[in-house]
Amino acid sequence: MTTFRVWAPQASKVEVKIESQAIPMVSEEAGWWSARVASAQEGADYAFVLDGGEALPDPRSEWQPKGVHGPSRVVDHSAFVWTDQGWQARPLSSGIIYELHVGSLTPEGTFHSAVDRLDHLTRLGVTHVELMPIYEFPGTGGRGYDGVNIYAPHHAYGGPEGLKCLVDACHARGLAVILDVVYSHLGLGGDYLARFGPYFTDRYRTPWGDAVNLDGNDRDEVRSFLIDNAFMWLADYHVDGLRIDAVHEIFDASAIHFLEELASEVRKLEASLGRHLVLIAESDMNDPRIVLPPEAGGYGLHAQWNEDFHKALHALLAGEKKGSYCDFGSLGDLAKTLAHGFSYDGPYSSSHERWHGRSPVGLSGHRFVGSLQNHDHVGNRALGERIGHLVSLGRSMIGAAVVLTAPFVPMLFQGEEWGASSPSPYFTDHQDPELGQAVRERRSRESAAFGLDPDKVPDPQASETFLTAKLNWAEVEDEPHSTLLRWYAELIRIRREYRDLSDGRLDKVKIGYDEQARWMLIKRGDISVAFNLGEGLQRIPVKPAGATALLRSDLQIEVHNDFVELPPDSVVVLAGPDALLEEVQISGMDG
Amino acid sequence: MTTFRVWAPQASKVEVKIESQAIPMVSEEAGWWSARVASAQEGADYAFVLDGGEALPDPRSEWQPKGVHGPSRVVDHSAFVWTDQGWQARPLSSGIIYELHVGSLTPEGTFHSAVDRLDHLTRLGVTHVELMPIYEFPGTGGRGYDGVNIYAPHHAYGGPEGLKCLVDACHARGLAVILDVVYSHLGLGGDYLARFGPYFTDRYRTPWGDAVNLDGNDRDEVRSFLIDNAFMWLADYHVDGLRIDAVHEIFDASAIHFLEELASEVRKLEASLGRHLVLIAESDMNDPRIVLPPEAGGYGLHAQWNEDFHKALHALLAGEKKGSYCDFGSLGDLAKTLAHGFSYDGPYSSSHERWHGRSPVGLSGHRFVGSLQNHDHVGNRALGERIGHLVSLGRSMIGAAVVLTAPFVPMLFQGEEWGASSPSPYFTDHQDPELGQAVRERRSRESAAFGLDPDKVPDPQASETFLTAKLNWAEVEDEPHSTLLRWYAELIRIRREYRDLSDGRLDKVKIGYDEQARWMLIKRGDISVAFNLGEGLQRIPVKPAGATALLRSDLQIEVHNDFVELPPDSVVVLAGPDALLEEVQISGMDG
């Protein structure tokens, strides 16, 4: 027995089609239709027929075994045997996030094969796995941001059961799971939603077409469509949090913004499930409102990605001034993000062509996720280069040291920890030839604008492009990859061991730097990080005197009583004279 | 090898005395003294001698095997074998707190004997155990609020190892542990602290003597004394949170109030340990600032006890108008606390003799702990009566239903769940005859003020008074105790099962009542609670129609389509027609 339900407020007749049978559905309140079908069990394939038209996938389909255009399949969530009883995610403020793309993490590109890589993550010290969108998108070789059936884990990744296995395996290893969801646009390349109801509006436009209708007169069920989706991942798939893509393209002029409603509903779910849940936004707005608590007029999400931090760090290391990096490049920019959260907390931004951002004063650094690179920073580049393809090993090590000692929640992008040789270019697998061509042309235009020869830029629709992104795990043992991997693991160990690195208070971050000589000293309580981006050997003063090196990127680094001497492109992590003493003070007495 | 350290800024000579040996200590920075003693191991007894005076216990003593006046003993925290690897407390918003007093919970009155009662708590559905203060206080039969050695688990309860065993046993059962700490006053009945340094100030006075010096020029080490204490419980004893006694008697005019500093330091500790931690305040101020987040100008504690809720409920059920209950007694008072957090959010309070409180508008109900009774409500009564000693069983059941369906975090006081026959009067065990007499006289005066014969009021210093408070676990199986216990367990089960009861949004609480007829209907989404405190059978209208009874306190309760009929002193919990439907909607489809 299965009860089928669907929202189709404009239809005058709705049927559910199972095999060759079309079963009429009964009209309920508020545009909903339902039918109880005795013969339909888990695994039964079905579709909906509106007003006698063609068979359409369920907007809330939880399984699309044949992709976005195929039938939907009934899922019974009670069938899976979870082994994560009593599981709780650790606090996000204590986390090291690892962003991964199921399709390119492993040769197989499935949830099950991802399980084999989890022990690598726990050895590294990762605490939170963040999955790039895993629900049904067109084709199989996509990054996931063109989701169509947002309730259905992708069939090529392993469908609903595969995702549950991966989440369960993460929990078994103490890893929390964050899922990337896209609520700004829906259905690109498989758009049946609009036939069911007013899911979209032309009041707003996103770069990807019509916006989701979150504030029209008929918006209530559309908001529920997204909030119920969030609830499904969190409750039925035991996911510990959501990362919400591009919130700057979520348009809502209601008194209660969609994100605020989502956050307050998730808090209710958290109390009901008795499990800690988090929401993280990707935002290009530099608007503290997203993570301010509701009591301070905010939306109450837990954290947001800090784009300024990435840009300041990347521009500094790579010396790039193109695109959005044109706003950055000085040590002062990096210092400002580290001590104030945003660089652009009001100043004019050339890349945005406007006065940009607002001061996040008073917010904890733990409200921000900081990364040297993520899927966008790499994938939006014409050639998909990682930082290690652009700069020296020493500079990669500087970048890692800054991220992993920052007051923000650090995030790594898969393979970053060993400087993977594979690029991660932009790739799509649109089945609709027009959409495929449009994507191709857009990438060509963008490359040309950056002065690149479009013929040398990988074709996003070519399957080889997707295949180049697959990580080569065999290289991890080789130099220089293995050195970099040890560097990341040591930095994470130090972050755990020294309590001052867990302090989210930005007003406690102290920074000294010399813009001409190009060195910087970042002081976080008793732990300091000093690096040299200048051309010659440099002396950097250290206070208080008597620090010792915890970790150095170069054997030529010398630590003296009140200064350190660093060769170019090198970095050292220092513990002040009180650091160890403070460690033992916690237990009162070192017996 | 042990390093002894002590803060004694006014001393010109400090020695550590081990057995008959006095070892000179070396003066360090900022008034600290230290000595490394090769022969001292875990278990060694010691004392400090200031300027050649008498041997004094260590202010940070972690073990006082012979009580507040005896020697201190070295503790090695690395010796205990914890079994709670990976432990995380569930969210407080999902919690059911159980307040217990180690000394009177069991005949033995020890940490170890408390372990035997934990399975009772998990069967009941409790999630958080809150221990009344467990550190060294004078004598053995005390409630714990006159703490002297605030770093030392009480020797009569089982000392440091006993506490660790209890915490570990709680975690093994999924129970979080909250510890009650008193930071408003210190050392009553064993005051050696003042000899060591400026721990106290006469700028402020508490009902228990001089206040702690939190804002003098010489306050920094005093603040550290308390914050390090909090850190010790949370880090070394794996405790999940602290309940801070009487924050209205913690005086601090600094720019950063002690409570705000404590909360922000604990957030740092949380990120460092990677374990969820909470802080709960007991406050008589009705001041939302305590639980407002720092971004909204608050101190950032997680929750505070809601005294208005208790008083409104107690006054209504017991019909008492004496003492602080004089401000309450109407259904309207209860309705206001349920829908607005405080009754006194600004109005004039007769018991406080002033305009009282401030609106907590915008705060979640989960920022408040709500109880029918706690150790103070019972123990501050001259005879220590519990609610069940004052009202009918039906009224006790009404009280439980209101607490366990409220938008606040519910808390029970040990034995409440079965209506324990034992009272819980005020008891002390002061060894100082003067202090003992003073306590006796104060209780007599208070009783007389309530019109009671002081001769009939138990002597707080008499050991029989303490003994009467011990729970009689044998009675749990008997009627009416077993009925009440089932009632509590069912209410907790319903709170878990129906998501609407986990909603902290106070603006979603809808209440209807008739002050003359004395019935009330509390609607929390699809779940409603209706009770009748009037004298006859009453009809209470229910909307929407079609509700079903989940739980009724009386077999004579009748549920009709759009009303319920309740005999006096009865209560019913109802599920609206959409409640079950909503349950299955969560998983999309009931396959």
Short mmCIF file of C-alpha atoms in Angstrom, two decimals, chain B residues 143 310 314-315 318-325 372-391 423-427 443 446-447 450 452 456-458 460 465:
data_model
loop_
_atom_site.label_atom_id
_atom_site.label_comp_id
_atom_site.label_asym_id
_atom_site.label_seq_id
_atom_site.Cartn_x
_atom_site.Cartn_y
_atom_site.Cartn_z
CA ARG B 143 22.46 20.94 49.65
CA HIS B 310 6.84 27.94 37.91
CA HIS B 314 2.19 26.59 41.21
CA ALA B 315 -0.04 29.44 42.37
CA ALA B 318 -1.98 25.10 44.84
CA GLY B 319 -3.99 28.29 45.26
CA GLU B 320 -1.18 29.81 47.30
CA LYS B 321 -0.81 33.57 47.49
CA LYS B 322 2.01 33.87 50.00
CA GLY B 323 5.55 35.08 49.42
CA SER B 324 6.50 35.44 45.81
CA TYR B 325 3.31 33.62 44.76
CA LEU B 372 6.69 22.53 38.10
CA GLN B 373 9.15 22.47 41.01
CA ASN B 374 12.86 22.50 41.65
CA HIS B 375 15.08 22.16 44.72
CA ASP B 376 14.42 25.78 45.69
CA HIS B 377 10.67 25.72 45.27
CA VAL B 378 10.50 22.67 47.53
CA GLY B 379 13.43 23.37 49.83
CA ASN B 380 12.60 26.98 50.50
CA ARG B 381 9.23 25.94 51.95
CA ALA B 382 9.37 25.61 55.71
CA LEU B 383 8.30 21.97 55.57
CA GLY B 384 9.87 21.10 52.21
CA GLU B 385 6.59 19.95 50.66
CA ARG B 386 6.48 18.83 47.06
CA ILE B 387 3.53 19.77 44.87
CA GLY B 388 1.97 16.33 45.45
CA HIS B 389 1.84 17.03 49.18
CA LEU B 390 -0.23 20.13 48.54
CA VAL B 391 -2.70 19.25 45.78
CA PRO B 423 9.79 16.09 51.49
CA SER B 424 12.94 17.97 50.52
CA PRO B 425 13.38 20.50 53.29
CA TYR B 426 16.25 22.91 53.67
CA PHE B 427 19.19 21.15 55.34
CA ARG B 443 14.79 29.58 59.02
CA GLU B 446 11.21 32.99 57.83
CA SER B 447 8.75 30.39 59.07
CA PHE B 450 4.72 32.75 56.99
CA LEU B 452 4.09 28.84 60.94
CA LYS B 456 7.14 22.53 63.97
CA VAL B 457 9.64 23.52 61.31
CA PRO B 458 12.50 21.05 60.82
CA PRO B 460 18.09 22.55 59.09
CA THR B 465 16.09 16.73 58.47
#
